[in-house]
Short mmCIF file of C-alpha atoms in Angstrom, two decimals:
data_model
loop_
_atom_site.label_atom_id
_atom_site.label_comp_id
_atom_site.label_asym_id
_atom_site.label_seq_id
_atom_site.Cartn_x
_atom_site.Cartn_y
_atom_site.Cartn_z
CA MET A 1 9.02 1.04 4.31
CA ALA A 2 12.20 2.92 3.58
CA GLU A 3 13.78 -0.51 3.19
CA ILE A 4 11.12 -1.57 0.69
CA TRP A 5 11.54 1.65 -1.30
CA ALA A 6 15.32 1.16 -1.35
CA GLN A 7 14.94 -2.40 -2.64
CA LYS A 8 11.84 -1.90 -4.78
CA GLY A 9 13.48 -3.02 -8.05
CA GLY A 10 14.35 -6.40 -6.57
CA LEU A 11 10.93 -6.73 -4.93
CA LYS A 12 8.87 -6.15 -8.09
CA ASP A 13 6.00 -8.67 -8.24
CA LYS A 14 7.11 -10.28 -4.95
CA PRO A 15 5.14 -10.54 -1.70
CA VAL A 16 5.99 -8.25 1.22
CA SER A 17 4.67 -7.64 4.71
CA ILE A 18 4.53 -4.10 6.15
CA ARG A 19 3.65 -3.08 9.70
CA ALA A 20 2.63 0.56 9.89
CA SER A 21 -0.06 3.01 10.88
CA GLY A 22 -2.65 3.66 8.24
CA GLU A 23 -5.50 5.78 6.98
CA VAL A 24 -8.16 4.60 4.55
CA GLN A 25 -9.49 6.28 1.39
CA PRO A 26 -12.60 4.25 0.62
CA GLY A 27 -14.06 3.25 -2.70
CA SER A 28 -11.64 4.51 -5.35
CA HIS A 29 -11.36 2.28 -8.45
CA GLY A 30 -13.52 -0.33 -6.72
CA LYS A 31 -11.20 -0.79 -3.74
CA ASN A 32 -10.39 0.75 -0.39
CA TRP A 33 -6.95 2.40 -0.53
CA ILE A 34 -4.87 2.55 2.62
CA HIS A 35 -2.00 4.99 2.99
CA LEU A 36 0.64 3.48 5.26
CA GLN A 37 3.45 5.24 7.14
CA ASP A 38 5.91 3.50 9.45
CA GLY A 39 8.07 6.49 10.35
CA SER A 40 11.20 4.98 8.77
CA GLY A 41 11.74 7.52 6.06
CA ASP A 42 10.39 10.19 3.73
CA PRO A 43 6.61 10.59 4.21
CA SER A 44 6.22 11.16 0.46
CA LYS A 45 7.26 7.53 0.02
CA GLY A 46 4.37 6.09 1.94
CA THR A 47 3.22 2.84 0.47
CA MET A 48 -0.33 2.62 -0.83
CA THR A 49 -2.07 -0.70 -0.63
CA SER A 50 -5.18 -1.81 -2.44
CA PRO A 51 -6.70 -4.38 -0.09
CA HIS A 52 -9.86 -6.34 -0.54
CA GLN A 53 -12.98 -4.22 -0.51
CA GLN A 54 -13.99 -5.20 3.03
CA ASP A 55 -10.74 -3.97 4.64
CA THR A 56 -10.92 -0.63 6.42
CA VAL A 57 -8.54 1.20 8.73
CA THR A 58 -9.20 4.06 11.12
CA LYS A 59 -6.57 6.80 10.97
CA GLY A 60 -3.70 5.84 13.26
CA ASP A 61 -4.55 2.12 13.46
CA VAL A 62 -1.44 -0.05 13.43
CA VAL A 63 -1.85 -2.77 10.82
CA THR A 64 0.13 -5.40 8.99
CA ALA A 65 -0.43 -5.38 5.24
CA LYS A 66 0.67 -8.38 3.18
CA GLY A 67 0.57 -8.02 -0.58
CA VAL A 68 2.58 -7.89 -3.80
CA VAL A 69 4.91 -5.03 -4.79
CA ARG A 70 3.88 -3.40 -8.05
CA LEU A 71 5.95 -0.71 -9.78
CA ASP A 72 4.91 2.14 -12.07
CA LYS A 73 1.15 1.51 -11.93
CA ASP A 74 -0.98 3.90 -13.95
CA PHE A 75 -4.72 3.67 -13.32
CA GLY A 76 -5.51 6.67 -15.54
CA SER A 77 -7.18 9.95 -14.54
CA GLY A 78 -3.95 11.08 -12.84
CA TYR A 79 -3.66 8.05 -10.55
CA ARG A 80 -0.05 6.96 -11.13
CA TYR A 81 2.16 5.35 -8.51
CA GLY A 82 5.88 4.59 -8.56
CA MET A 83 5.30 1.75 -6.11
CA LEU A 84 2.40 0.22 -4.26
CA VAL A 85 1.50 -3.00 -2.52
CA GLU A 86 -1.43 -4.45 -4.39
CA ASP A 87 -4.26 -6.76 -3.33
CA ALA A 88 -3.06 -6.71 0.26
CA LYS A 89 -4.63 -8.51 3.18
CA VAL A 90 -4.77 -6.17 6.17
CA VAL A 91 -4.69 -7.32 9.79
CA LYS A 92 -5.20 -4.81 12.61
CA LYS A 93 -2.86 -5.20 15.59
#
């Protein structure tokens, strides 16, 4: 993910695939949010994905998330993200 953060400007609105361990935060803004960390860099730059509602991840599961890079998303109510991978499909490995 450090690579994605480093190249985020060039990846805006493009599909990416991330393999990482995850933890789910269910049901916020109508979606399950998964916090991903791959150990490649600064933990504060974990990528957040917004997969389809049915996707869930148990803390520590290793998954592959495929979605589209979105920059500077503001969902209101203090939910603002410099980068996230949106509408991801998540596959557990």
